[in-house]
Amino acid sequence: MLKKYLQTQQDNFDIMRSRHGQLQQKADFEQQRAQLLAQHIDAMESNQQMRCSLSLQNLSGLKHILQDMAQQQQQRSAQAEQEASRQQQACSKQAAYNLALQQILDNRQQQQLIQLQRREQKQQDELAMQMFQRQRAAL
């Protein structure tokens, strides 16, 4: 029964690890998007290159919009990283739980082996005692 439960928990752990991998990929992707957006903002024309006031206003407005987008992207990136971190912590807890279950199973198996050895030793002792009594009675 406990072996079946351990297998179920191991299956849960495998699903959790898979989910963590997906979340880590998402966090990496979001971070990459934030970096690309920052690079794009940095690569935009500078104010010194503009000669028309309307172009300067447009550039300023566009930069402002892009900076807001960059801030939102940084927040998404941070949230994705936090989610991946929480999943990693859950995986660690599940791994520890599975290890504890395995240790319980190992201890039970060891106890059963010891009991079996004791029963066999008791049977051998009884047989030896019977043989000794028969030899003694034969004399």
mmCIF file of C-alpha atoms in Angstrom, residues 35-126:
data_model
loop_
_atom_site.group_PDB
_atom_site.id
_atom_site.type_symbol
_atom_site.label_atom_id
_atom_site.label_comp_id
_atom_site.label_asym_id
_atom_site.label_seq_id
_atom_site.Cartn_x
_atom_site.Cartn_y
_atom_site.Cartn_z
ATOM 1 C CA GLN A 35 16.497 42.726 -22.583
ATOM 2 C CA LEU A 36 15.485 43.039 -26.233
ATOM 3 C CA LEU A 37 13.089 45.862 -25.418
ATOM 4 C CA ALA A 38 15.788 47.672 -23.434
ATOM 5 C CA GLN A 39 18.205 47.258 -26.337
ATOM 6 C CA HIS A 40 15.599 48.641 -28.737
ATOM 7 C CA ILE A 41 15.017 51.686 -26.554
ATOM 8 C CA ASP A 42 18.764 52.279 -26.280
ATOM 9 C CA ALA A 43 19.177 51.964 -30.057
ATOM 10 C CA MET A 44 16.565 54.615 -30.851
ATOM 11 C CA GLU A 45 17.710 57.911 -32.297
ATOM 12 C CA SER A 46 18.944 60.459 -29.842
ATOM 13 C CA ASN A 47 17.518 63.962 -29.447
ATOM 14 C CA GLN A 48 20.598 65.506 -31.049
ATOM 15 C CA GLN A 49 19.847 63.747 -34.331
ATOM 16 C CA MET A 50 16.366 65.268 -34.591
ATOM 17 C CA ARG A 51 15.871 68.671 -36.213
ATOM 18 C CA CYS A 52 12.089 68.992 -36.201
ATOM 19 C CA SER A 53 10.209 69.717 -32.955
ATOM 20 C CA LEU A 54 7.348 67.445 -34.006
ATOM 21 C CA SER A 55 9.801 64.590 -34.509
ATOM 22 C CA LEU A 56 11.280 65.295 -31.075
ATOM 23 C CA GLN A 57 7.799 65.177 -29.525
ATOM 24 C CA ASN A 58 7.016 61.924 -31.314
ATOM 25 C CA LEU A 59 10.326 60.405 -30.236
ATOM 26 C CA SER A 60 9.781 61.519 -26.660
ATOM 27 C CA GLY A 61 6.257 60.065 -26.617
ATOM 28 C CA LEU A 62 7.429 56.832 -28.185
ATOM 29 C CA LYS A 63 10.286 56.500 -25.724
ATOM 30 C CA HIS A 64 7.896 57.110 -22.850
ATOM 31 C CA ILE A 65 5.533 54.401 -24.140
ATOM 32 C CA LEU A 66 8.417 51.988 -24.660
ATOM 33 C CA GLN A 67 9.786 52.696 -21.183
ATOM 34 C CA ASP A 68 6.370 51.910 -19.704
ATOM 35 C CA MET A 69 6.334 48.707 -21.730
ATOM 36 C CA ALA A 70 9.843 47.893 -20.490
ATOM 37 C CA GLN A 71 8.740 48.402 -16.890
ATOM 38 C CA GLN A 72 5.718 46.138 -17.403
ATOM 39 C CA GLN A 73 7.947 43.553 -19.061
ATOM 40 C CA GLN A 74 10.350 43.672 -16.104
ATOM 41 C CA GLN A 75 7.389 43.037 -13.793
ATOM 42 C CA ARG A 76 6.267 40.077 -15.923
ATOM 43 C CA SER A 77 9.808 38.761 -15.904
ATOM 44 C CA ALA A 78 10.053 39.080 -12.114
ATOM 45 C CA GLN A 79 6.672 37.382 -11.650
ATOM 46 C CA ALA A 80 7.688 34.509 -13.915
ATOM 47 C CA GLU A 81 10.952 34.117 -11.980
ATOM 48 C CA GLN A 82 9.068 34.110 -8.660
ATOM 49 C CA GLU A 83 6.650 31.492 -9.952
ATOM 50 C CA ALA A 84 9.551 29.302 -11.112
ATOM 51 C CA SER A 85 11.204 29.768 -7.720
ATOM 52 C CA ARG A 86 8.015 28.770 -5.865
ATOM 53 C CA GLN A 87 7.732 25.685 -8.064
ATOM 54 C CA GLN A 88 11.377 24.826 -7.318
ATOM 55 C CA GLN A 89 10.659 25.062 -3.593
ATOM 56 C CA ALA A 90 7.611 22.819 -4.009
ATOM 57 C CA CYS A 91 9.749 20.321 -5.935
ATOM 58 C CA SER A 92 12.324 20.337 -3.145
ATOM 59 C CA LYS A 93 9.648 19.675 -0.533
ATOM 60 C CA GLN A 94 8.156 16.878 -2.627
ATOM 61 C CA ALA A 95 11.580 15.306 -3.125
ATOM 62 C CA ALA A 96 12.187 15.374 0.640
ATOM 63 C CA TYR A 97 8.749 13.851 1.237
ATOM 64 C CA ASN A 98 9.430 11.091 -1.284
ATOM 65 C CA LEU A 99 12.798 10.403 0.317
ATOM 66 C CA ALA A 100 11.147 10.121 3.733
ATOM 67 C CA LEU A 101 8.580 7.683 2.337
ATOM 68 C CA GLN A 102 11.354 5.623 0.754
ATOM 69 C CA GLN A 103 13.210 5.532 4.067
ATOM 70 C CA ILE A 104 10.060 4.332 5.824
ATOM 71 C CA LEU A 105 9.694 1.578 3.240
ATOM 72 C CA ASP A 106 13.357 0.628 3.596
ATOM 73 C CA ASN A 107 13.040 0.534 7.393
ATOM 74 C CA ARG A 108 9.953 -1.667 7.170
ATOM 75 C CA GLN A 109 11.710 -4.002 4.777
ATOM 76 C CA GLN A 110 14.719 -4.153 7.098
ATOM 77 C CA GLN A 111 12.458 -4.911 10.075
ATOM 78 C CA GLN A 112 10.725 -7.678 8.135
ATOM 79 C CA LEU A 113 14.103 -9.167 7.233
ATOM 80 C CA ILE A 114 15.206 -9.069 10.867
ATOM 81 C CA GLN A 115 11.960 -10.746 11.969
ATOM 82 C CA LEU A 116 12.411 -13.434 9.338
ATOM 83 C CA GLN A 117 15.983 -14.042 10.465
ATOM 84 C CA ARG A 118 14.853 -14.260 14.092
ATOM 85 C CA ARG A 119 12.128 -16.782 13.183
ATOM 86 C CA GLU A 120 14.621 -18.876 11.245
ATOM 87 C CA GLN A 121 17.092 -18.709 14.111
ATOM 88 C CA LYS A 122 14.368 -19.712 16.566
ATOM 89 C CA GLN A 123 13.420 -22.690 14.375
ATOM 90 C CA GLN A 124 17.061 -23.739 14.117
ATOM 91 C CA ASP A 125 17.461 -23.406 17.897
ATOM 92 C CA GLU A 126 14.353 -25.535 18.461
#
